[in-house]
Every structure is written in C-alpha cells, then in structure tokens.
Amino acid sequence: MAFASAPVLALSDLAPHGLRFVGSNTPAGLLLEHLAAIRRLADDADGFPLVVDMCGYVTGNGARRLHQHTFDLFAPRHVVALQRRGEIESLIAPMRRRSDCQIHTPAVPEVITIKPPKFRHQRRVMRFASYFANAKLHTYALDDVALIGTWLNSGTPVAAHLHKFLTQALQSFGKMYYAESSGRHLGIMTSQSIPPQSPALALAQEPFKAQAISVTVAPRLRHLVIGLEDAHGKLLGIGLLEALDFRRRTLGIVTPIRAPAAACILRFGQLRVQPDGTELGTLKPGEL
C-alpha cells in the first residue's frame, strides 16, 4: 500500500507505505490470505481514497471468487476493467447490476503489451536474487516465536514413548523427525511422504484418537519463503527457511532484514525460492 503525492508513470514507482505477506506469487490457492491482506492494508490507509490494483489472475473459478469478494469487501463506486477480447467479462458481469457502481471499459493502449511468462519469471528471479544478495542466517527458538500457516508449533510435542511408537509404525516410510498433537490433530514431520490411505498412518493415529493428521516432508520445507513480522503485526521483510532443529527446537532463516531480533511472528508461505532467486515451485495444500 502506497500514497501517491504526485503523478507517477507506474504504480511500481511508489514507495510502499505498508506491506502484507501472502506466501506466493499468485493468489491461486491463497484466496483467504490475499483478501485478508488487501483488507488490512486498506484499513491502514487512514480514510484516503483507495485505488485497488487487482492482479492478472482472471481465469477460472478461483479468479471469479477473488474479484467478486474483493468487490464485496470494498463496494467501489467505480470499476475500471481493462480487457482486449472480453476476457474478464465474466468477472464484471455481476458488478454491472449494482446501481451504486459505474463500470468503465476503456480501450487498452497499444503501447501496453502482454509480458510473456518467461519474461515475468526471469524478472522475479532477478528481484529475489537482489533481495537476498546480502542476507544472513538468523536462528529463532520455537519457544520465542509464533508460527502461522503451519501446524508446526501449534500443539504439544508428543511424549518420548509415543515418538518411539510413531517411529516404529512409520519406519517403512523413512525417518520420523518430529510429531506434536493439538486437540484431535496430529502433525508429523518425516523424511518422505506417506500415502493418506496407508494402514501405517491409520495405526499411528490410534493412540492419539486423532481425527485429523498432517504429514509434512521436512526436506520440502527448505528454501520456503517466510514472512517475518514484529509484535504489532508489521511485516519486517521476508526470509527463506534453511534449517529445522527439532532437538534444539530452533529454525534458521536467511533474511536481509535489519532488525531480525524484532521478528516474533513467522508466516509460512507456499513458494520455495533459492537465495539466488531460482524458484523451486510451491507446496501443495495440506503439506503444512
């Protein structure tokens, strides 16, 4: 979120006044997080007139839901729809029925061209690489921070004898690093994935009377993008998860933020990125 005190050629020329962490480079699969982030930023605008610049995610049911609920959140007086061949007509059709909103559909200037996916990917790689160029590794104790977007650190580590039981029950699926329970939920960190219908997984649930179980493959968390926030919920910057030490109950994050000690809320994203900017893909729903 930025304030425009003078005309600019592009919104990217504005210095950000507020930031929120979503966890990926696309709203797909993160609609709730995206909507909450937009709303929180708007609340910080101190009543100034708002221009909500929507992203290029316009195809599919998820895109329709995102745009419609954003419209519901803000009830805008004006909607400017930029399209070449009616590609977003399905998004604005319900908005046309609102008597308190005007829809504007100006022609897209020819000078504005569609950026190929390869170009956009390379630009992201360069920006990530630049951001993490001077990053350093910082260690956080699990007992000193809150984790959001993951089951990890939301419950109680399982007792030693139950840890041993889980290790034996799941031994055919590699190493079992860590487990914790919270209510009727059981979270397990392993070295490899476990099929949801595996009899071994059902056996593992029995002592905990767990109604739900999450299996997270620990190696898949390396280079995961993390949002670091202070005690007021202000986003200090982002980092990359580099290490998890369950014995010492610590995690290591590579980040360039100036005051890493101020971070006490860590938001787990879904995107994985190497420090050189290379994108490694995203985690699937349920992996965290």
Coordinates of C-alpha atoms in Angstrom, one line a residue:
M1 CA 0.0 0.0 0.0
A2 CA 1.4 3.4 -1.1
F3 CA 0.4 7.0 -1.1
A4 CA 0.6 9.0 -4.3
S5 CA 1.5 12.6 -3.5
A6 CA 2.4 13.4 -7.1
P7 CA 1.7 11.9 -10.6
V8 CA 3.7 8.7 -11.4
L9 CA 4.2 6.8 -14.6
A10 CA 3.7 3.4 -12.9
L11 CA 2.4 2.2 -9.6
S12 CA 5.6 0.4 -9.1
D13 CA 7.4 3.8 -8.8
L14 CA 5.6 4.4 -5.5
A15 CA 7.5 3.6 -2.3
P16 CA 5.5 1.1 -0.2
H17 CA 4.0 2.5 3.0
G18 CA 2.6 -0.8 4.1
L19 CA 3.1 -4.5 3.2
R20 CA 1.4 -7.8 3.9
F21 CA 2.7 -11.3 3.4
V22 CA 0.6 -13.7 1.4
G23 CA 3.1 -16.5 0.7
S24 CA 3.2 -17.0 -3.0
N25 CA 3.5 -15.1 -6.3
T26 CA -0.1 -15.9 -7.2
P27 CA -3.4 -15.7 -5.3
A28 CA -4.4 -19.2 -6.6
G29 CA -4.9 -21.4 -3.5
L30 CA -4.5 -18.5 -1.2
L31 CA -7.7 -16.5 -1.7
L32 CA -8.4 -16.1 2.1
E33 CA -4.9 -14.8 2.8
H34 CA -5.0 -12.5 -0.2
L35 CA -8.3 -11.0 0.7
A36 CA -7.3 -10.5 4.4
A37 CA -4.1 -8.8 3.3
I38 CA -5.9 -6.4 1.0
R39 CA -8.4 -5.5 3.7
R40 CA -5.7 -4.9 6.3
L41 CA -3.8 -2.6 4.0
A42 CA -6.9 -0.7 3.2
D43 CA -7.7 -0.2 6.9
D44 CA -4.2 1.4 7.3
A45 CA -4.9 3.9 4.6
D46 CA -6.4 6.3 7.1
G47 CA -9.5 7.0 5.1
F48 CA -7.8 8.2 2.0
P49 CA -9.5 7.5 -1.4
L50 CA -8.5 4.0 -2.5
V51 CA -7.4 2.5 -5.8
V52 CA -7.2 -1.2 -5.6
D53 CA -5.0 -2.5 -8.3
M54 CA -6.0 -6.1 -9.0
C55 CA -3.6 -8.7 -10.3
G56 CA -3.7 -10.6 -13.6
Y57 CA -5.3 -13.7 -12.1
V58 CA -8.5 -13.6 -14.1
T59 CA -9.2 -17.1 -15.3
G60 CA -11.1 -19.8 -13.6
N61 CA -13.4 -20.2 -10.6
G62 CA -10.8 -19.0 -8.1
A63 CA -10.3 -15.8 -10.0
R64 CA -14.0 -15.1 -10.1
R65 CA -14.3 -15.7 -6.3
L66 CA -11.3 -13.4 -5.7
H67 CA -12.6 -10.5 -7.7
Q68 CA -16.2 -10.8 -6.5
H69 CA -15.3 -10.9 -2.8
T70 CA -12.9 -8.1 -3.3
F71 CA -15.7 -6.1 -4.8
D72 CA -17.9 -7.1 -1.8
L73 CA -15.3 -6.0 0.7
F74 CA -14.8 -2.5 -0.8
A75 CA -18.1 -1.8 -2.6
P76 CA -16.3 0.5 -5.0
R77 CA -18.0 3.4 -6.8
H78 CA -16.0 2.8 -9.9
V79 CA -14.5 -0.3 -11.6
V80 CA -12.1 0.2 -14.4
A81 CA -11.9 -3.0 -16.5
L82 CA -9.0 -3.4 -18.9
Q83 CA -9.5 -6.2 -21.4
R84 CA -8.8 -6.8 -25.0
R85 CA -11.2 -9.6 -26.0
G86 CA -13.7 -9.7 -23.3
E87 CA -11.5 -12.0 -21.1
I88 CA -12.7 -10.5 -17.9
E89 CA -16.4 -10.0 -18.8
S90 CA -17.4 -12.9 -16.6
L91 CA -15.8 -11.1 -13.6
I92 CA -17.5 -7.8 -14.1
A93 CA -20.9 -9.1 -15.2
P94 CA -22.3 -9.2 -11.6
M95 CA -20.9 -5.8 -10.9
R96 CA -22.8 -4.3 -13.8
R97 CA -26.0 -5.0 -11.9
R98 CA -25.0 -2.8 -9.0
S99 CA -26.7 0.6 -9.2
D100 CA -24.1 2.3 -6.9
C101 CA -21.1 1.4 -9.1
Q102 CA -20.0 2.6 -12.5
I103 CA -18.2 0.2 -14.8
H104 CA -15.6 1.8 -17.2
T105 CA -14.1 -0.2 -20.1
P106 CA -11.5 2.0 -21.8
A107 CA -9.5 0.6 -24.7
V108 CA -6.1 -0.8 -23.8
P109 CA -3.4 1.4 -25.3
E110 CA -1.3 -0.5 -28.0
V111 CA 1.9 0.5 -26.2
I112 CA 0.9 -1.8 -23.3
T113 CA 1.9 -5.3 -24.3
I114 CA 1.4 -8.7 -22.7
K115 CA 4.6 -9.8 -20.9
P116 CA 5.4 -13.4 -21.7
P117 CA 5.6 -15.9 -18.8
K118 CA 9.3 -16.4 -19.4
F119 CA 9.9 -12.7 -19.0
R120 CA 7.9 -12.4 -15.8
H121 CA 9.7 -15.5 -14.4
Q122 CA 13.1 -14.0 -15.2
R123 CA 12.2 -10.7 -13.6
R124 CA 11.1 -12.5 -10.4
V125 CA 14.3 -14.4 -10.3
M126 CA 16.3 -11.2 -10.6
R127 CA 14.3 -9.5 -7.9
F128 CA 14.6 -12.4 -5.5
A129 CA 18.3 -12.6 -6.1
S130 CA 18.8 -8.9 -5.5
Y131 CA 16.7 -9.0 -2.3
F132 CA 18.7 -11.9 -0.8
A133 CA 22.1 -10.8 -2.0
N134 CA 23.2 -9.6 1.5
A135 CA 21.0 -11.9 3.5
K136 CA 22.4 -13.6 6.6
L137 CA 21.3 -16.7 8.6
H138 CA 19.4 -16.0 11.9
T139 CA 18.3 -18.6 14.4
Y140 CA 14.9 -18.4 16.1
A141 CA 13.8 -20.6 19.1
L142 CA 10.4 -22.2 18.6
D143 CA 9.5 -21.2 22.1
D144 CA 10.1 -17.5 21.3
V145 CA 8.0 -17.1 18.1
A146 CA 4.6 -17.8 16.8
L147 CA 4.2 -19.7 13.6
I148 CA 1.3 -19.0 11.2
G149 CA 0.3 -21.1 8.1
T150 CA 1.5 -24.4 9.6
W151 CA 0.6 -26.9 12.2
L152 CA 4.2 -26.8 13.5
N153 CA 4.5 -25.3 17.0
S154 CA 0.7 -25.1 17.4
G155 CA 0.5 -28.0 19.8
T156 CA 2.5 -30.1 22.3
P157 CA 5.4 -32.3 21.3
V158 CA 4.5 -36.0 21.7
A159 CA 6.0 -37.8 24.7
A160 CA 9.2 -39.9 24.1
H161 CA 7.4 -43.3 24.2
L162 CA 4.8 -42.1 21.7
H163 CA 7.6 -40.7 19.5
K164 CA 9.2 -44.1 19.6
F165 CA 5.9 -45.7 18.7
L166 CA 5.4 -43.5 15.7
T167 CA 9.0 -44.1 14.5
Q168 CA 8.3 -47.8 14.5
A169 CA 4.9 -47.6 13.0
L170 CA 6.1 -45.4 10.1
Q171 CA 9.6 -46.9 9.6
S172 CA 8.8 -48.1 6.1
F173 CA 8.4 -44.5 5.0
G174 CA 11.8 -43.2 6.1
K175 CA 12.7 -41.2 9.2
M176 CA 10.3 -39.7 11.5
Y177 CA 11.8 -36.4 12.8
Y178 CA 9.1 -34.9 15.0
A179 CA 5.5 -35.0 16.0
E180 CA 3.1 -32.9 18.0
S181 CA -0.6 -33.1 18.9
S182 CA -3.2 -30.4 19.4
G183 CA -6.7 -31.4 20.4
R184 CA -7.7 -34.1 17.9
H185 CA -5.0 -33.2 15.4
L186 CA -1.7 -34.9 15.0
G187 CA 1.2 -33.4 13.0
I188 CA 4.2 -35.4 11.8
M189 CA 7.5 -34.4 10.2
T190 CA 9.0 -37.2 8.1
S191 CA 11.8 -37.6 5.5
Q192 CA 9.3 -38.8 2.8
S193 CA 5.7 -38.7 2.0
I194 CA 3.1 -41.2 3.3
P195 CA 0.0 -42.2 1.3
P196 CA -3.1 -40.8 3.0
Q197 CA -4.8 -44.3 2.9
S198 CA -1.7 -46.1 4.3
P199 CA -2.6 -48.6 7.1
A200 CA 0.5 -47.5 8.9
L201 CA -0.9 -43.9 9.1
A202 CA -4.2 -45.2 10.5
L203 CA -2.2 -47.2 13.1
A204 CA -0.3 -44.1 14.1
Q205 CA -3.4 -42.2 14.7
E206 CA -4.9 -44.6 17.2
P207 CA -3.0 -43.8 20.4
F208 CA -3.8 -40.1 19.9
K209 CA -7.5 -40.6 19.0
A210 CA -6.7 -38.1 16.2
Q211 CA -9.5 -37.1 13.9
A212 CA -7.1 -35.4 11.5
I213 CA -3.4 -35.9 10.7
S214 CA -0.9 -33.8 8.8
V215 CA 2.2 -35.3 7.3
T216 CA 4.9 -32.8 6.3
V217 CA 8.0 -33.8 4.5
A218 CA 10.8 -31.9 6.2
P219 CA 13.2 -31.6 3.2
R220 CA 10.4 -29.9 1.3
L221 CA 10.4 -27.0 3.7
R222 CA 14.0 -25.9 2.8
H223 CA 14.0 -22.6 1.0
L224 CA 10.4 -21.9 1.9
V225 CA 9.5 -18.2 1.8
I226 CA 8.7 -16.9 5.3
G227 CA 7.2 -13.6 6.3
L228 CA 8.7 -12.0 9.4
E229 CA 6.5 -9.8 11.5
D230 CA 7.0 -7.8 14.7
A231 CA 4.8 -7.8 17.8
H232 CA 2.4 -5.3 16.1
G233 CA 1.9 -7.5 13.0
K234 CA 4.1 -5.2 10.9
L235 CA 5.9 -7.0 8.1
L236 CA 9.6 -6.5 8.5
G237 CA 10.6 -8.4 5.4
I238 CA 10.8 -12.0 4.0
G239 CA 13.3 -14.8 4.6
L240 CA 14.0 -18.3 3.5
L241 CA 13.7 -21.3 5.8
E242 CA 17.1 -23.0 5.8
A243 CA 17.2 -25.3 8.8
L244 CA 14.9 -27.0 11.4
D245 CA 16.5 -28.5 14.5
F246 CA 13.8 -30.4 16.4
R247 CA 16.2 -31.4 19.2
R248 CA 17.2 -27.8 20.0
R249 CA 13.7 -26.5 18.9
T250 CA 15.1 -23.9 16.6
L251 CA 14.8 -22.9 13.0
G252 CA 17.2 -21.0 10.8
I253 CA 16.1 -18.3 8.4
V254 CA 18.1 -16.5 5.8
T255 CA 16.9 -12.8 5.6
P256 CA 18.3 -9.4 4.9
I257 CA 16.1 -7.5 7.3
R258 CA 17.9 -5.0 9.6
A259 CA 16.3 -6.0 12.9
P260 CA 15.9 -9.8 12.8
A261 CA 15.5 -9.9 16.6
A262 CA 12.3 -7.9 16.3
A263 CA 10.6 -10.8 14.4
C264 CA 8.3 -12.8 16.7
I265 CA 5.7 -13.9 14.2
L266 CA 6.7 -16.1 11.3
R267 CA 4.2 -16.7 8.5
F268 CA 4.9 -19.7 6.4
G269 CA 4.3 -19.3 2.7
Q270 CA 3.9 -21.8 0.0
L271 CA 6.6 -20.7 -2.5
R272 CA 10.1 -22.2 -2.4
V273 CA 13.0 -20.0 -3.6
Q274 CA 16.7 -20.4 -3.5
P275 CA 18.8 -17.4 -2.3
D276 CA 20.0 -16.9 -6.0
G277 CA 16.4 -16.3 -6.9
T278 CA 15.6 -19.7 -8.5
E279 CA 12.0 -20.7 -7.9
L280 CA 11.6 -24.3 -6.8
G281 CA 7.8 -24.5 -7.0
T282 CA 5.1 -24.4 -4.4
L283 CA 4.0 -26.7 -1.6
K284 CA 0.7 -28.4 -2.2
P285 CA -2.4 -27.8 0.0
G286 CA -2.1 -29.9 3.2
E287 CA 1.7 -30.1 3.1
L288 CA 2.0 -27.6 6.0

